[in-house]
């Protein structure tokens, strides 16, 4: 076969230099046609769109033609031709075809219209489908948008550790990290495991949040963000929780609650707009196949002001809804932690747009949140989104050493080994705050997918760590 440099399909589809000889490589989506002519839709992952390969059957070895089945991998040399019937401007008239990889009939993605449940059991091959191609191209774009957003605003990308010795991050159950022989654990006289001889000489876990280290970054570099893997061993088998997910955590010095809410809103709008501007083909595909309201919803978010509401005001709205006959499963009273039915009522029924809730009762929020003057509420913010629920959790941090210590003692927070965090409040403390956005929750929103397992290539959830 003549050696011609490969062109990606996304580039080929833009070109109009008909007559040029090109090489494309990719996987067969479909093959149709007659005894005389075969039409092969080829996809190489560079775009949702396929290029049509036209093969005059008589020019090729019939044994080779038989090997061109759905899923097979081909290298095709051919001539660019203006196309009438393929839905694109250009197609390839094949001159030489090499089957790089045959695809037997037990290819798990052979049939169209398989359920997402089925595809999860074949997560290694679901990547070859149109839907997952679209989702993961968008996921890439969102990562770029995030770095771009922060870089443009002078935030520094700050790497916080994945292995941590602090057990007070308080955001859920942790996965322990050890090199100890679990079949032969040394214990002290009280039966407690001795960790002196473990790799780090103490108990360590995978991080549930980079925030505490991020605060050290913000109180020195001014404004930072983290973007890394996060692990929570919470046994919540919901369509919104993973055991391993990616979190973005900006942390900013000299910020107050209003600035923080502005940052949250600007940030999400920037990412959603980025998707609308840069992922048009994939969004159109998802809008057609997955969720007919998707693009409308994305545009609405970019063009609307988010509602800003205190927790106390939200409780009133929910109580009025109940008085008006609305039924919730869980009770509503001042001090309760909202269940997702409450959050969704506010976002999807009452306001019908994103809501930023603030000033939560101190007892349902983390120890580090800044106390308001009422002594009852803290400067925490959650951003609630239609379909998703909580997408961001953030707060202004308590920067006063004595007030922070009082909360730590009141809440019995295990602060062993946390002297370094407290030092931020001891040496040149400053007002600061930040938030955490779950990357996959953003991807859920932007793609219209329903289950968080379908927006990360290799999901980790209770009892699943295949692939
Ligand atoms: P939730 O109430 O939904 O369990 P949380 O209050 O535990 O979330 P935070 O500790 O505030 O969450 O974490 C910040 C953000 O990280 C959340 O707003 C959410 O977007 C995301 N997040 C939290 N837990 C998970 C998880 N298990 N899987 C995926 N994303 C998560
Ligand atoms: Mn939260």
Coordinates of C-alpha atoms and ligand atoms in Angstrom, one line a residue:
X1 CA 0.0 0.0 0.0
X2 CA 1.3 3.4 -0.9
X3 CA 2.5 5.3 2.2
X4 CA 0.6 8.6 2.6
X5 CA 0.6 10.6 5.8
X6 CA -2.7 10.2 7.7
X7 CA -5.2 13.1 7.9
X8 CA -7.7 13.2 10.8
X9 CA -11.3 13.1 9.7
X10 CA -12.1 16.3 11.5
X11 CA -9.6 18.1 9.2
X12 CA -10.6 16.2 6.1
X13 CA -14.2 17.3 6.5
X14 CA -13.1 20.9 6.4
X15 CA -11.2 20.6 3.1
X16 CA -12.4 21.2 -0.4
X17 CA -9.3 20.3 -2.4
X18 CA -11.1 17.6 -4.3
X19 CA -8.9 15.2 -6.3
X20 CA -6.1 15.1 -3.7
X21 CA -4.9 11.7 -2.6
X22 CA -5.2 11.2 1.2
X23 CA -5.0 8.5 3.8
X24 CA -7.5 8.1 6.6
X25 CA -7.5 5.5 9.4
X26 CA -10.4 4.7 11.7
X27 CA -13.1 2.2 12.8
X28 CA -16.1 1.2 10.7
X29 CA -19.4 2.5 12.0
X30 CA -21.5 1.0 9.3
X31 CA -21.2 -0.6 5.9
X32 CA -24.0 -0.6 3.4
X33 CA -24.4 -0.8 -0.4
X34 CA -24.8 -3.2 -3.2
X35 CA -22.8 -5.9 -4.9
X36 CA -21.1 -3.2 -6.9
X37 CA -20.5 -0.4 -4.5
X38 CA -19.9 -0.3 -0.8
X39 CA -20.4 2.7 1.4
X40 CA -18.3 2.6 4.6
X41 CA -18.9 5.2 7.4
X42 CA -15.5 5.5 9.0
X43 CA -14.8 7.3 12.4
X44 CA -11.5 8.0 13.9
X45 CA -12.6 9.7 17.2
X46 CA -11.5 13.2 16.1
X47 CA -15.1 14.2 15.6
X48 CA -18.6 12.8 16.0
X49 CA -18.8 12.9 12.2
X50 CA -17.9 10.0 9.9
X51 CA -16.3 10.2 6.6
X52 CA -17.9 8.1 3.8
X53 CA -15.6 5.7 2.0
X54 CA -16.9 4.7 -1.4
X55 CA -15.4 1.3 -2.6
X56 CA -16.1 -0.1 -6.0
X57 CA -16.2 -3.8 -5.0
X58 CA -14.7 -5.2 -8.2
X59 CA -11.5 -3.3 -7.6
X60 CA -10.8 -5.1 -4.3
X61 CA -10.1 -8.6 -3.1
X62 CA -13.5 -10.1 -2.1
X63 CA -11.9 -11.8 0.9
X64 CA -10.8 -8.4 2.1
X65 CA -14.2 -6.8 1.5
X66 CA -15.7 -9.5 3.7
X67 CA -13.5 -8.4 6.6
X68 CA -14.9 -4.8 6.6
X69 CA -17.5 -5.2 9.3
X70 CA -18.8 -2.9 12.0
X71 CA -16.0 -2.1 14.5
X72 CA -13.1 -3.2 12.1
X73 CA -10.1 -0.9 11.9
X74 CA -9.1 0.3 8.4
X75 CA -6.5 2.3 6.7
X76 CA -7.7 3.7 3.4
X77 CA -5.9 5.5 0.6
X78 CA -8.2 7.4 -1.7
X79 CA -9.2 10.5 -3.5
X80 CA -11.1 13.3 -2.0
X81 CA -14.4 13.7 -3.9
X82 CA -17.2 16.1 -3.5
X83 CA -20.1 14.3 -2.0
X84 CA -23.8 14.5 -2.7
X85 CA -25.4 11.8 -0.6
X86 CA -23.2 11.4 2.6
X87 CA -24.4 14.4 4.5
X88 CA -20.9 15.9 4.3
X89 CA -19.2 17.9 1.6
X90 CA -16.5 15.4 1.0
X91 CA -16.1 11.6 0.7
X92 CA -13.2 9.3 -0.2
X93 CA -13.2 7.3 -3.3
X94 CA -11.1 4.3 -2.1
X95 CA -8.0 3.3 -4.1
X96 CA -6.4 1.0 -1.5
X97 CA -7.8 -0.5 1.7
X98 CA -5.9 -2.3 4.4
X99 CA -7.8 -4.0 7.3
X100 CA -5.6 -3.2 10.3
X101 CA -7.9 -5.0 12.7
X102 CA -10.8 -7.3 12.0
X103 CA -13.8 -7.2 14.3
X104 CA -15.6 -10.5 14.9
X105 CA -19.3 -10.6 15.4
X106 CA -19.1 -10.8 19.2
X107 CA -18.0 -7.2 19.3
X108 CA -20.0 -5.9 22.3
X109 CA -20.9 -2.6 20.6
X110 CA -22.2 -4.4 17.5
X111 CA -25.8 -3.5 18.0
X112 CA -27.1 0.0 18.1
X113 CA -29.3 1.3 20.9
X114 CA -27.9 -0.8 23.8
X115 CA -28.7 0.4 27.3
X116 CA -26.2 2.5 29.2
X117 CA -26.4 -0.3 31.9
X118 CA -25.2 -2.8 29.3
X119 CA -22.5 -0.5 28.0
X120 CA -21.1 0.0 31.6
X121 CA -20.5 -3.7 31.7
X122 CA -18.4 -3.2 28.6
X123 CA -16.9 0.1 29.6
X124 CA -13.7 -0.6 27.7
X125 CA -15.5 -0.8 24.4
X126 CA -18.3 1.7 25.0
X127 CA -15.6 4.4 24.2
X128 CA -16.0 3.3 20.6
X129 CA -19.6 4.5 20.4
X130 CA -20.8 7.9 19.2
X131 CA -22.3 8.9 22.6
X132 CA -19.2 8.2 24.6
X133 CA -17.0 9.8 22.0
X134 CA -19.1 12.9 22.3
X135 CA -19.1 12.8 26.1
X136 CA -15.3 12.4 26.4
X137 CA -14.5 15.1 23.8
X138 CA -16.7 17.4 25.8
X139 CA -15.0 16.3 29.0
X140 CA -11.6 17.2 27.5
X141 CA -12.9 20.6 26.5
X142 CA -14.2 21.3 29.9
X143 CA -10.8 20.6 31.4
X144 CA -9.2 23.1 29.0
X145 CA -11.9 25.7 29.8
X146 CA -11.3 25.3 33.5
X147 CA -7.5 25.9 33.1
X148 CA -8.2 28.7 30.7
X149 CA -10.7 30.4 33.1
X150 CA -8.3 30.4 36.0
X151 CA -5.2 31.2 34.0
X152 CA -6.9 34.3 32.5
X153 CA -7.7 35.5 35.9
X154 CA -4.2 35.1 37.4
X155 CA -4.9 31.9 39.5
X156 CA -2.1 29.5 39.8
X157 CA -2.6 25.7 39.3
X158 CA -1.5 24.3 42.6
X159 CA -0.9 20.6 43.2
X160 CA -2.1 19.2 46.5
X161 CA -1.2 15.7 47.7
X162 CA -3.3 12.6 46.9
X163 CA -2.0 10.8 49.9
X164 CA -2.8 12.6 53.1
X165 CA -2.4 12.1 56.8
X166 CA -5.2 14.4 57.9
X167 CA -8.4 12.7 58.9
X168 CA -10.3 15.9 59.6
X169 CA -11.2 16.9 56.1
X170 CA -14.6 15.7 57.2
X171 CA -16.1 15.3 53.8
X172 CA -16.8 11.6 53.9
X173 CA -15.2 8.2 54.5
X174 CA -11.6 7.8 53.4
X175 CA -9.7 5.0 51.7
X176 CA -6.8 4.0 53.8
X177 CA -3.3 3.8 52.2
X178 CA -0.9 1.2 53.7
X179 CA 1.9 -1.1 52.8
X180 CA 1.3 -3.2 55.9
X181 CA 0.8 -6.9 55.6
X182 CA -2.9 -7.2 56.4
X183 CA -2.5 -10.9 57.3
X184 CA 0.0 -10.1 60.0
X185 CA -1.0 -6.9 61.8
X186 CA 1.0 -5.9 64.9
X187 CA -1.3 -4.6 67.7
X188 CA -0.6 -2.9 71.0
X189 CA -1.9 -4.2 74.3
X190 CA -5.3 -2.5 73.7
X191 CA -5.7 -4.3 70.4
X192 CA -5.1 -1.2 68.3
X193 CA -3.0 -1.6 65.1
X194 CA 0.5 -0.2 65.3
X195 CA 1.4 2.1 62.4
X196 CA 5.0 3.1 63.4
X197 CA 6.3 0.5 60.9
X198 CA 3.9 1.5 58.1
X199 CA 5.3 3.3 55.1
X200 CA 4.7 6.8 56.4
X201 CA 4.9 5.8 60.1
X202 CA 1.3 6.8 60.6
X203 CA -2.1 6.2 59.2
X204 CA -2.6 7.7 55.7
X205 CA -5.5 7.9 53.3
X206 CA -6.4 9.1 49.8
X207 CA -7.5 12.7 49.8
X208 CA -11.2 13.6 50.0
X209 CA -10.4 17.3 49.2
X210 CA -7.4 19.5 48.5
X211 CA -8.9 22.4 50.3
X212 CA -6.8 22.5 53.5
X213 CA -3.5 22.5 51.5
X214 CA -5.1 24.8 49.0
X215 CA -5.6 27.3 51.8
X216 CA -1.8 27.3 52.3
X217 CA -1.5 28.1 48.6
X218 CA -4.0 30.9 48.6
X219 CA -2.5 32.6 51.7
X220 CA 0.8 32.8 49.9
X221 CA 0.3 32.9 46.2
X222 CA -2.9 34.9 46.5
X223 CA -5.2 32.8 44.4
X224 CA -4.8 29.2 43.4
X225 CA -6.9 26.3 42.1
X226 CA -6.5 22.6 42.3
X227 CA -7.8 20.1 39.7
X228 CA -7.2 16.5 40.6
X229 CA -8.5 13.2 41.6
X230 CA -10.5 12.9 44.9
X231 CA -11.6 9.8 46.7
X232 CA -14.6 9.2 48.9
X233 CA -15.5 5.8 50.3
X234 CA -19.1 6.8 51.0
X235 CA -21.4 4.0 50.3
X236 CA -23.8 6.1 48.3
X237 CA -24.9 4.3 45.2
X238 CA -26.5 7.3 43.6
X239 CA -26.3 8.6 40.0
X240 CA -24.5 11.6 41.4
X241 CA -21.7 10.0 43.5
X242 CA -18.4 8.3 42.5
X243 CA -15.8 6.8 44.8
X244 CA -13.1 8.4 42.6
X245 CA -13.9 11.7 41.0
X246 CA -12.2 14.9 39.9
X247 CA -12.6 18.1 41.8
X248 CA -11.7 21.7 41.0
X249 CA -11.0 23.8 44.1
X250 CA -10.1 27.4 43.8
X251 CA -9.0 29.2 46.9
X252 CA -8.7 33.0 47.1
X253 CA -7.2 35.4 49.6
X254 CA -9.0 38.6 50.5
X255 CA -12.4 37.4 49.2
X256 CA -15.8 37.9 50.8
X257 CA -19.0 36.0 50.3
X258 CA -20.3 38.2 47.5
X259 CA -17.0 37.9 45.6
X260 CA -17.1 34.2 46.1
X261 CA -20.6 33.9 44.7
X262 CA -19.6 36.0 41.7
X263 CA -16.6 33.7 41.1
X264 CA -18.8 30.6 41.3
X265 CA -21.3 32.0 38.8
X266 CA -18.7 33.4 36.4
X267 CA -16.9 30.1 36.5
X268 CA -19.8 27.9 35.6
X269 CA -21.1 30.3 32.9
X270 CA -17.6 30.4 31.3
X271 CA -17.4 26.6 31.2
X272 CA -20.9 26.2 29.8
X273 CA -20.3 28.9 27.2
X274 CA -17.1 27.2 26.2
X275 CA -19.0 24.1 25.5
X276 CA -21.5 25.9 23.4
X277 CA -18.7 27.6 21.4
X278 CA -16.4 24.7 21.0
X279 CA -18.4 21.5 21.2
X280 CA -21.2 22.3 18.8
X281 CA -21.2 19.0 16.8
X282 CA -21.1 16.8 19.9
X283 CA -23.8 18.9 21.7
X284 CA -26.1 18.7 18.7
X285 CA -25.6 14.9 18.7
X286 CA -26.4 14.7 22.4
X287 CA -29.3 17.1 22.1
X288 CA -30.8 14.8 19.4
X289 CA -30.1 11.4 20.9
X290 CA -30.0 11.9 24.7
X291 CA -31.8 15.1 25.8
X292 CA -33.9 17.3 23.5
X293 CA -33.8 20.2 26.0
X294 CA -30.0 20.2 26.4
X295 CA -28.8 23.1 24.3
X296 CA -31.7 25.2 25.5
X297 CA -30.8 24.5 29.1
X298 CA -27.1 25.4 28.5
X299 CA -28.0 28.7 26.8
X300 CA -30.4 29.5 29.6
X301 CA -27.7 29.1 32.2
X302 CA -25.3 31.3 30.3
X303 CA -27.9 34.0 29.9
X304 CA -29.6 34.1 33.3
X305 CA -28.6 35.6 36.7
X306 CA -28.4 32.9 39.3
X307 CA -30.8 33.3 42.3
X308 CA -29.0 34.1 45.5
X309 CA -30.9 33.1 48.6
X310 CA -30.1 32.5 52.3
X311 CA -30.8 29.1 53.8
X312 CA -33.4 30.8 56.1
X313 CA -35.3 32.3 53.1
X314 CA -35.2 28.8 51.4
X315 CA -36.7 27.2 54.5
X316 CA -39.6 29.7 54.3
X317 CA -40.2 28.9 50.6
X318 CA -40.2 25.2 51.3
X319 CA -42.6 25.7 54.3
X320 CA -44.9 27.7 52.1
X321 CA -44.9 24.9 49.5
X322 CA -45.9 22.4 52.2
X323 CA -48.6 24.8 53.4
X324 CA -49.8 24.9 49.8
X325 CA -50.1 21.2 49.6
X326 CA -46.7 20.1 48.3
X327 CA -45.5 16.8 49.8
X328 CA -41.9 16.1 50.6
X329 CA -40.6 12.8 52.0
X330 CA -38.3 14.5 54.5
X331 CA -39.4 17.1 57.0
X332 CA -38.4 20.8 56.6
X333 CA -37.5 22.9 59.7
X334 CA -34.9 25.5 60.4
X335 CA -31.7 23.5 61.0
X336 CA -32.5 20.6 58.8
X337 CA -30.0 19.6 56.1
X338 CA -31.8 19.9 52.7
X339 CA -32.5 16.6 50.9
X340 CA -32.2 16.6 47.2
X341 CA -36.0 16.7 46.9
X342 CA -35.8 20.1 48.6
X343 CA -33.0 21.4 46.5
X344 CA -34.7 20.3 43.3
X345 CA -38.0 21.9 44.4
X346 CA -36.2 25.2 44.7
X347 CA -34.3 25.0 41.5
X348 CA -36.7 23.2 39.2
X349 CA -40.1 24.2 40.4
X350 CA -39.9 27.4 42.4
X351 CA -37.2 29.4 40.6
X352 CA -36.6 27.4 37.5
X353 CA -33.0 28.5 37.4
X354 CA -29.7 27.9 39.2
X355 CA -29.7 28.9 42.9
X356 CA -26.9 29.8 45.2
X357 CA -27.8 29.2 48.8
X358 CA -25.9 30.8 51.6
X359 CA -25.7 31.3 55.3
X360 CA -26.4 27.8 56.5
X361 CA -26.9 26.7 60.1
X362 CA -23.4 26.1 61.6
X363 CA -24.3 22.6 62.8
X364 CA -24.8 21.2 59.3
X365 CA -21.6 22.6 57.8
X366 CA -17.8 22.1 58.2
X367 CA -15.8 23.5 61.1
X368 CA -13.7 25.9 58.9
X369 CA -16.6 28.0 57.7
X370 CA -16.7 31.6 58.8
X371 CA -19.3 32.3 61.5
X372 CA -21.8 35.1 60.9
X373 CA -22.5 37.7 63.6
X374 CA -25.7 36.0 64.6
X375 CA -23.6 33.1 66.0
X376 CA -25.9 30.7 64.4
X377 CA -25.1 30.7 60.7
X378 CA -21.9 30.3 58.6
X379 CA -20.8 31.8 55.3
X380 CA -21.2 28.6 53.3
X381 CA -22.5 28.6 49.8
X382 CA -23.9 25.7 47.7
X383 CA -24.7 26.1 44.1
X384 CA -27.7 24.1 43.1
X385 CA -28.4 23.2 39.5
X386 CA -31.4 21.8 37.6
X387 CA -31.2 18.0 37.1
X388 CA -28.0 17.8 39.2
X389 CA -28.6 19.3 42.6
X390 CA -25.5 20.4 44.3
X391 CA -22.7 21.2 41.9
X392 CA -20.5 23.4 44.0
X393 CA -19.9 23.6 47.8
X394 CA -17.9 26.5 49.1
X395 CA -17.4 29.0 51.9
X396 CA -15.6 31.9 53.3
X397 CA -13.2 30.4 55.8
X398 CA -12.9 31.3 59.5
X399 CA -9.6 33.2 59.6
X400 CA -9.6 34.0 63.3
X401 CA -7.4 31.5 65.3
X402 CA -9.5 31.6 68.5
X403 CA -12.8 31.3 66.7
X404 CA -11.6 28.4 64.6
X405 CA -10.2 26.6 67.6
X406 CA -13.5 27.1 69.5
X407 CA -15.3 25.4 66.6
X408 CA -12.8 22.6 66.4
X409 CA -13.3 21.9 70.1
X410 CA -17.1 22.3 69.9
X411 CA -17.3 19.8 67.0
X412 CA -14.7 17.4 68.3
X413 CA -12.7 17.6 65.1
X414 CA -9.6 15.3 65.2
X415 CA -6.8 17.9 64.7
X416 CA -3.9 15.6 65.4
X417 CA -1.2 16.3 62.9
X418 CA -3.0 19.5 61.8
X419 CA -0.7 22.1 63.3
X420 CA 0.4 23.2 59.9
X421 CA -3.1 24.1 58.9
X422 CA -3.6 26.1 62.1
X423 CA -0.4 28.0 61.4
X424 CA -2.2 29.8 58.5
X425 CA -4.3 31.5 61.2
X426 CA -1.3 32.0 63.5
X427 CA 1.1 33.7 61.1
X428 CA -0.3 36.6 59.1
X429 CA -3.8 35.2 58.8
X430 CA -6.1 36.8 56.2
X431 CA -9.7 36.6 55.0
X432 CA -10.0 34.0 52.3
X433 CA -12.5 31.5 50.8
X434 CA -13.0 29.1 48.0
X435 CA -15.2 26.3 46.7
X436 CA -15.2 22.8 45.3
X437 CA -16.8 21.8 42.0
X438 CA -17.2 18.2 41.2
X439 CA -15.9 17.9 37.6
X440 CA -18.2 15.0 36.7
X441 CA -21.3 16.9 38.0
X442 CA -20.4 19.7 35.6
X443 CA -20.0 17.1 32.8
X444 CA -23.4 15.6 33.6
X445 CA -25.0 19.0 33.2
X446 CA -23.2 19.9 30.0
X447 CA -23.8 16.6 28.3
X448 CA -27.3 15.9 29.6
X449 CA -26.2 12.4 30.6
X450 CA -28.2 11.0 33.6
X451 CA -25.7 8.9 35.4
X452 CA -22.3 10.0 36.7
X453 CA -20.9 6.6 35.8
X454 CA -21.3 7.6 32.1
X455 CA -19.3 10.8 32.2
X456 CA -16.0 9.3 33.5
X457 CA -14.2 6.8 31.3
X458 CA -13.6 4.2 34.0
X459 CA -16.0 4.7 36.9
X460 CA -15.3 3.6 40.5
X461 CA -18.3 2.9 42.7
X462 CA -19.1 0.5 45.5
X463 CA -18.3 -3.0 44.3
X464 CA -17.1 -1.9 40.9
X465 CA -13.5 -1.2 39.9
X466 CA -13.3 -3.2 36.7
X467 CA -11.4 -1.9 33.7
Ligands
LIG1 P1 -23.1 15.8 48.3 O1 -23.9 16.5 49.3 O2 -23.7 15.9 46.9 O3 -22.7 14.4 48.7 P2 -20.9 17.1 49.5 O4 -21.6 18.1 50.2 O5 -20.3 15.9 50.1 O6 -21.8 16.6 48.2 P3 -18.5 18.7 49.1 O7 -17.8 18.1 50.1 O8 -19.1 20.1 49.3 O9 -19.7 17.7 48.6 O10 -17.7 18.6 47.7 C1 -17.7 19.6 46.7 C2 -18.3 19.1 45.4 O11 -17.7 17.9 45.0 C3 -19.8 18.9 45.5 O12 -20.5 20.1 45.3 C4 -20.0 17.9 44.3 O13 -20.0 18.6 43.1 C5 -18.7 17.1 44.3 N1 -18.8 15.8 44.9 C6 -18.9 15.5 46.2 N2 -18.9 14.2 46.5 C7 -18.9 13.6 45.2 C8 -18.9 12.3 44.8 N3 -18.9 11.3 45.7 N4 -18.8 12.0 43.5 C9 -18.8 13.0 42.6 N5 -18.8 14.4 42.9 C10 -18.8 14.6 44.2
LIG2 MN1 -21.4 20.3 50.0

